[in-house]
PDB file of C-alpha atoms in Angstrom:
ATOM      1  CA  MET R   1     273.384 -33.737 129.550  1.00 44.00           C
ATOM      2  CA  GLU R   2     269.975 -33.192 127.991  1.00 57.00           C
ATOM      3  CA  GLU R   3     269.095 -35.378 125.022  1.00 77.00           C
ATOM      4  CA  ALA R   4     266.917 -33.605 122.447  1.00 85.00           C
ATOM      5  CA  CYS R   5     264.739 -36.703 122.026  1.00 88.00           C
ATOM      6  CA  PHE R   6     263.892 -36.719 125.741  1.00 91.00           C
ATOM      7  CA  GLU R   7     263.297 -32.972 125.791  1.00 91.00           C
ATOM      8  CA  ALA R   8     260.785 -33.328 122.933  1.00 90.00           C
ATOM      9  CA  ASP R   9     258.734 -35.759 125.059  1.00 93.00           C
ATOM     10  CA  LYS R  10     258.825 -33.839 128.350  1.00 93.00           C
ATOM     11  CA  GLY R  11     255.048 -33.240 128.139  1.00 93.00           C
ATOM     12  CA  CYS R  12     254.430 -36.981 128.634  1.00 95.00           C
ATOM     13  CA  GLU R  13     254.146 -38.579 132.049  1.00 95.00           C
ATOM     14  CA  ASP R  14     256.632 -41.436 132.369  1.00 96.00           C
ATOM     15  CA  ILE R  15     255.091 -44.259 134.397  1.00 96.00           C
ATOM     16  CA  GLY R  16     257.394 -47.208 133.721  1.00 97.00           C
ATOM     17  CA  ALA R  17     260.693 -47.808 131.946  1.00 98.00           C
ATOM     18  CA  LEU R  18     262.898 -50.681 130.864  1.00 98.00           C
ATOM     19  CA  PHE R  19     266.441 -50.847 129.492  1.00 98.00           C
ATOM     20  CA  PHE R  20     266.846 -53.850 127.176  1.00 98.00           C
ATOM     21  CA  ASP R  21     268.377 -54.615 123.793  1.00 98.00           C
ATOM     22  CA  ALA R  22     265.445 -53.932 121.470  1.00 98.00           C
ATOM     23  CA  ASP R  23     267.308 -53.939 118.158  1.00 97.00           C
ATOM     24  CA  GLY R  24     269.789 -56.775 118.708  1.00 97.00           C
ATOM     25  CA  ASP R  25     272.954 -54.661 118.514  1.00 97.00           C
ATOM     26  CA  GLY R  26     274.177 -55.498 122.022  1.00 97.00           C
ATOM     27  CA  ASP R  27     273.546 -52.185 123.767  1.00 97.00           C
ATOM     28  CA  PRO R  28     270.691 -51.188 126.090  1.00 97.00           C
ATOM     29  CA  ASP R  29     267.800 -49.328 124.471  1.00 98.00           C
ATOM     30  CA  LEU R  30     265.090 -47.608 126.505  1.00 98.00           C
ATOM     31  CA  TYR R  31     261.339 -48.289 126.469  1.00 98.00           C
ATOM     32  CA  VAL R  32     259.195 -45.751 128.351  1.00 98.00           C
ATOM     33  CA  VAL R  33     255.561 -46.362 129.324  1.00 98.00           C
ATOM     34  CA  SER R  34     253.396 -43.247 129.163  1.00 97.00           C
ATOM     35  CA  GLY R  35     250.362 -42.731 131.316  1.00 96.00           C
ATOM     36  CA  GLY R  36     248.536 -40.569 133.770  1.00 92.00           C
ATOM     37  CA  ASN R  37     245.003 -39.393 134.344  1.00 91.00           C
ATOM     38  CA  GLU R  38     245.544 -35.741 133.403  1.00 91.00           C
ATOM     39  CA  PHE R  39     245.466 -36.382 129.652  1.00 93.00           C
ATOM     40  CA  GLN R  40     242.314 -36.881 127.615  1.00 92.00           C
ATOM     41  CA  LYS R  41     241.471 -40.376 126.394  1.00 91.00           C
ATOM     42  CA  ASP R  42     243.461 -41.165 123.205  1.00 91.00           C
ATOM     43  CA  SER R  43     245.798 -38.196 123.771  1.00 95.00           C
ATOM     44  CA  PRO R  44     249.098 -38.448 121.837  1.00 96.00           C
ATOM     45  CA  GLU R  45     250.967 -37.932 125.141  1.00 96.00           C
ATOM     46  CA  LEU R  46     249.797 -41.436 126.132  1.00 97.00           C
ATOM     47  CA  GLN R  47     251.828 -43.111 123.366  1.00 98.00           C
ATOM     48  CA  ASP R  48     254.713 -45.192 124.726  1.00 98.00           C
ATOM     49  CA  ARG R  49     258.177 -44.441 123.373  1.00 98.00           C
ATOM     50  CA  LEU R  50     261.220 -46.437 122.357  1.00 98.00           C
ATOM     51  CA  TYR R  51     264.646 -44.776 122.342  1.00 98.00           C
ATOM     52  CA  LEU R  52     267.462 -46.586 120.528  1.00 97.00           C
ATOM     53  CA  ASN R  53     271.026 -46.401 121.846  1.00 96.00           C
ATOM     54  CA  ASN R  54     273.780 -45.854 119.272  1.00 95.00           C
ATOM     55  CA  GLY R  55     276.232 -47.847 121.424  1.00 93.00           C
ATOM     56  CA  ASN R  56     277.813 -44.750 122.935  1.00 93.00           C
ATOM     57  CA  GLY R  57     274.924 -43.783 125.212  1.00 91.00           C
ATOM     58  CA  LYS R  58     273.319 -41.414 122.693  1.00 94.00           C
ATOM     59  CA  PHE R  59     269.617 -42.099 122.266  1.00 95.00           C
ATOM     60  CA  THR R  60     267.331 -41.452 119.317  1.00 95.00           C
ATOM     61  CA  LYS R  61     263.562 -41.796 119.421  1.00 96.00           C
ATOM     62  CA  ALA R  62     262.513 -44.760 117.269  1.00 96.00           C
ATOM     63  CA  VAL R  63     259.730 -43.545 115.003  1.00 94.00           C
ATOM     64  CA  ASP R  64     257.225 -46.143 113.722  1.00 96.00           C
ATOM     65  CA  HIS R  65     258.761 -48.962 115.778  1.00 98.00           C
ATOM     66  CA  LEU R  66     255.705 -49.304 118.047  1.00 98.00           C
ATOM     67  CA  PRO R  67     252.025 -49.731 117.226  1.00 98.00           C
ATOM     68  CA  VAL R  68     249.702 -46.885 118.163  1.00 98.00           C
ATOM     69  CA  MET R  69     248.867 -47.419 121.836  1.00 97.00           C
ATOM     70  CA  LEU R  70     247.091 -44.348 123.209  1.00 96.00           C
ATOM     71  CA  THR R  71     246.418 -45.804 126.655  1.00 95.00           C
ATOM     72  CA  SER R  72     247.583 -44.990 130.158  1.00 97.00           C
ATOM     73  CA  GLY R  73     250.060 -47.726 130.994  1.00 97.00           C
ATOM     74  CA  SER R  74     251.718 -48.954 134.152  1.00 98.00           C
ATOM     75  CA  CYS R  75     254.623 -51.279 133.409  1.00 98.00           C
ATOM     76  CA  VAL R  76     256.738 -52.898 130.722  1.00 98.00           C
ATOM     77  CA  LYS R  77     258.306 -56.349 131.097  1.00 98.00           C
ATOM     78  CA  ALA R  78     260.515 -58.198 128.589  1.00 98.00           C
ATOM     79  CA  ALA R  79     260.912 -61.891 127.769  1.00 97.00           C
ATOM     80  CA  ASP R  80     261.578 -63.957 124.662  1.00 95.00           C
ATOM     81  CA  ILE R  81     258.116 -65.492 124.586  1.00 92.00           C
ATOM     82  CA  ASP R  82     258.304 -66.783 121.001  1.00 91.00           C
ATOM     83  CA  ASN R  83     261.809 -68.288 121.456  1.00 90.00           C
ATOM     84  CA  ASP R  84     263.328 -66.488 118.465  1.00 94.00           C
ATOM     85  CA  GLY R  85     266.272 -64.920 120.329  1.00 95.00           C
ATOM     86  CA  ASP R  86     264.943 -61.373 120.822  1.00 97.00           C
ATOM     87  CA  LEU R  87     262.974 -59.789 123.640  1.00 98.00           C
ATOM     88  CA  ASP R  88     259.227 -59.324 123.340  1.00 97.00           C
ATOM     89  CA  LEU R  89     257.194 -57.137 125.690  1.00 98.00           C
ATOM     90  CA  PHE R  90     254.160 -57.111 127.945  1.00 98.00           C
ATOM     91  CA  ILE R  91     252.776 -53.606 128.516  1.00 98.00           C
ATOM     92  CA  GLY R  92     250.339 -53.363 131.407  1.00 98.00           C
ATOM     93  CA  GLY R  93     247.443 -50.922 131.041  1.00 98.00           C
ATOM     94  CA  ARG R  94     246.698 -48.942 134.209  1.00 97.00           C
ATOM     95  CA  LEU R  95     243.559 -46.823 133.637  1.00 95.00           C
ATOM     96  CA  VAL R  96     241.348 -45.058 131.100  1.00 96.00           C
ATOM     97  CA  PRO R  97     241.763 -41.301 131.634  1.00 94.00           C
ATOM     98  CA  GLY R  98     238.541 -39.764 132.875  1.00 92.00           C
ATOM     99  CA  SER R  99     236.867 -43.181 133.249  1.00 93.00           C
ATOM    100  CA  TYR R 100     238.365 -44.663 136.405  1.00 90.00           C
ATOM    101  CA  PRO R 101     237.943 -47.617 137.209  1.00 93.00           C
ATOM    102  CA  VAL R 102     237.440 -48.801 133.620  1.00 93.00           C
ATOM    103  CA  ALA R 103     240.156 -51.298 132.628  1.00 92.00           C
ATOM    104  CA  PRO R 104     242.325 -50.150 129.702  1.00 95.00           C
ATOM    105  CA  ARG R 105     244.130 -52.115 126.990  1.00 97.00           C
ATOM    106  CA  SER R 106     247.224 -54.096 127.798  1.00 98.00           C
ATOM    107  CA  TYR R 107     249.566 -55.400 125.109  1.00 98.00           C
ATOM    108  CA  ILE R 108     251.885 -58.179 124.120  1.00 98.00           C
ATOM    109  CA  LEU R 109     254.317 -56.793 121.567  1.00 98.00           C
ATOM    110  CA  GLU R 110     256.360 -59.140 119.409  1.00 97.00           C
ATOM    111  CA  ASN R 111     259.832 -57.949 118.413  1.00 98.00           C
ATOM    112  CA  ASN R 112     261.005 -58.651 114.870  1.00 97.00           C
ATOM    113  CA  GLY R 113     264.634 -58.711 116.096  1.00 96.00           C
ATOM    114  CA  LYS R 114     265.425 -55.261 114.772  1.00 97.00           C
ATOM    115  CA  GLY R 115     263.406 -53.299 117.333  1.00 97.00           C
ATOM    116  CA  TYR R 116     260.109 -53.101 115.463  1.00 98.00           C
ATOM    117  CA  PHE R 117     257.176 -54.282 117.543  1.00 98.00           C
ATOM    118  CA  LYS R 118     253.799 -55.690 116.508  1.00 98.00           C
ATOM    119  CA  ASP R 119     250.688 -56.054 118.687  1.00 98.00           C
ATOM    120  CA  VAL R 120     250.063 -59.795 118.974  1.00 97.00           C
ATOM    121  CA  THR R 121     247.954 -59.745 122.138  1.00 97.00           C
ATOM    122  CA  ALA R 122     244.906 -61.375 120.545  1.00 96.00           C
ATOM    123  CA  LEU R 123     247.056 -64.209 119.150  1.00 96.00           C
ATOM    124  CA  TYR R 124     248.407 -65.105 122.585  1.00 96.00           C
ATOM    125  CA  ASN R 125     245.249 -64.613 124.662  1.00 96.00           C
ATOM    126  CA  LYS R 126     242.354 -62.207 124.009  1.00 96.00           C
ATOM    127  CA  SER R 127     241.716 -61.840 127.738  1.00 95.00           C
ATOM    128  CA  LEU R 128     245.099 -60.068 127.997  1.00 96.00           C
ATOM    129  CA  MET R 129     243.689 -57.208 125.929  1.00 96.00           C
ATOM    130  CA  ASN R 130     241.688 -55.981 128.944  1.00 96.00           C
ATOM    131  CA  PRO R 131     242.893 -57.974 131.950  1.00 96.00           C
ATOM    132  CA  GLY R 132     242.174 -55.245 134.512  1.00 97.00           C
ATOM    133  CA  MET R 133     243.902 -52.201 135.971  1.00 97.00           C
ATOM    134  CA  VAL R 134     247.425 -53.650 135.904  1.00 98.00           C
ATOM    135  CA  THR R 135     249.949 -52.310 138.406  1.00 98.00           C
ATOM    136  CA  ASP R 136     252.781 -54.788 137.823  1.00 98.00           C
ATOM    137  CA  ALA R 137     253.792 -57.958 136.005  1.00 98.00           C
ATOM    138  CA  ILE R 138     256.573 -60.507 135.837  1.00 98.00           C
ATOM    139  CA  TRP R 139     257.731 -63.060 133.279  1.00 98.00           C
ATOM    140  CA  THR R 140     258.909 -66.238 134.995  1.00 97.00           C
ATOM    141  CA  ASP R 141     259.028 -69.966 134.367  1.00 95.00           C
ATOM    142  CA  PHE R 142     256.800 -70.871 137.319  1.00 94.00           C
ATOM    143  CA  ASN R 143     256.121 -74.445 136.173  1.00 94.00           C
ATOM    144  CA  GLY R 144     259.664 -75.407 135.146  1.00 95.00           C
ATOM    145  CA  ASP R 145     258.952 -76.144 131.464  1.00 93.00           C
ATOM    146  CA  LYS R 146     261.621 -73.681 130.218  1.00 92.00           C
ATOM    147  CA  LYS R 147     258.957 -71.321 128.753  1.00 92.00           C
ATOM    148  CA  MET R 148     258.319 -67.855 130.090  1.00 94.00           C
ATOM    149  CA  ASP R 149     254.942 -67.506 131.809  1.00 96.00           C
ATOM    150  CA  LEU R 150     253.248 -64.213 132.709  1.00 97.00           C
ATOM    151  CA  ILE R 151     251.892 -63.178 136.098  1.00 98.00           C
ATOM    152  CA  ILE R 152     250.037 -59.874 136.416  1.00 98.00           C
ATOM    153  CA  VAL R 153     248.576 -58.015 139.389  1.00 98.00           C
ATOM    154  CA  GLY R 154     246.470 -54.910 139.635  1.00 98.00           C
ATOM    155  CA  GLU R 155     243.967 -52.805 141.431  1.00 96.00           C
ATOM    156  CA  TRP R 156     240.596 -54.501 142.061  1.00 94.00           C
ATOM    157  CA  MET R 157     241.742 -57.701 140.390  1.00 95.00           C
ATOM    158  CA  GLY R 158     243.138 -60.985 141.587  1.00 94.00           C
ATOM    159  CA  ILE R 159     246.550 -62.293 140.691  1.00 96.00           C
ATOM    160  CA  ARG R 160     246.325 -63.539 137.108  1.00 96.00           C
ATOM    161  CA  VAL R 161     248.616 -66.282 135.857  1.00 96.00           C
ATOM    162  CA  PHE R 162     249.143 -67.107 132.167  1.00 96.00           C
ATOM    163  CA  ARG R 163     251.102 -70.265 131.290  1.00 95.00           C
ATOM    164  CA  THR R 164     252.953 -70.319 127.969  1.00 91.00           C
ATOM    165  CA  THR R 165     252.142 -73.320 125.793  1.00 87.00           C
ATOM    166  CA  GLY R 166     253.616 -73.021 122.338  1.00 74.00           C
ATOM    167  CA  LYS R 167     252.251 -69.855 120.790  1.00 79.00           C
ATOM    168  CA  ILE R 168     249.545 -68.991 123.371  1.00 86.00           C
ATOM    169  CA  LEU R 169     249.244 -67.954 127.009  1.00 90.00           C
ATOM    170  CA  MET R 170     246.697 -70.078 128.910  1.00 87.00           C
ATOM    171  CA  LYS R 171     244.842 -68.830 131.980  1.00 81.00           C
TER     172      LYS R 171
END
């Protein structure tokens, strides 16, 4: 069955995806990372998308729930990094179209609990704004302090580890 919201975005290249409960209603919503090198820098096709599930498997594109992020991404990973009961996101940037190997923006998006996300990258760690050409990431409590830490990997970059301490991610 074709969903009209997905059909409308068929011109985008889907690079990564994550099912998670974005809006706190108990059903899985879908976040899709857009990317690719065939689009021009700042092309609207590079904007990530969030599709909300009505609880019966019918999805609707969430308009104005994400900040403008016209970058070629690689991955999306969820964790409750601010310990408020909802899932926040790390979006890894993969490349700048037409400018390989320039490192693009990556993002930490804070969820307000209703599925609206705000770019808080600079508040957590400014070096996460351009950490490199990210290919993957994981949230894990690697030091056993019951706080989610971030590990990212990418092309032409070492493994980068960010430890959560309160409201920041330390290198």
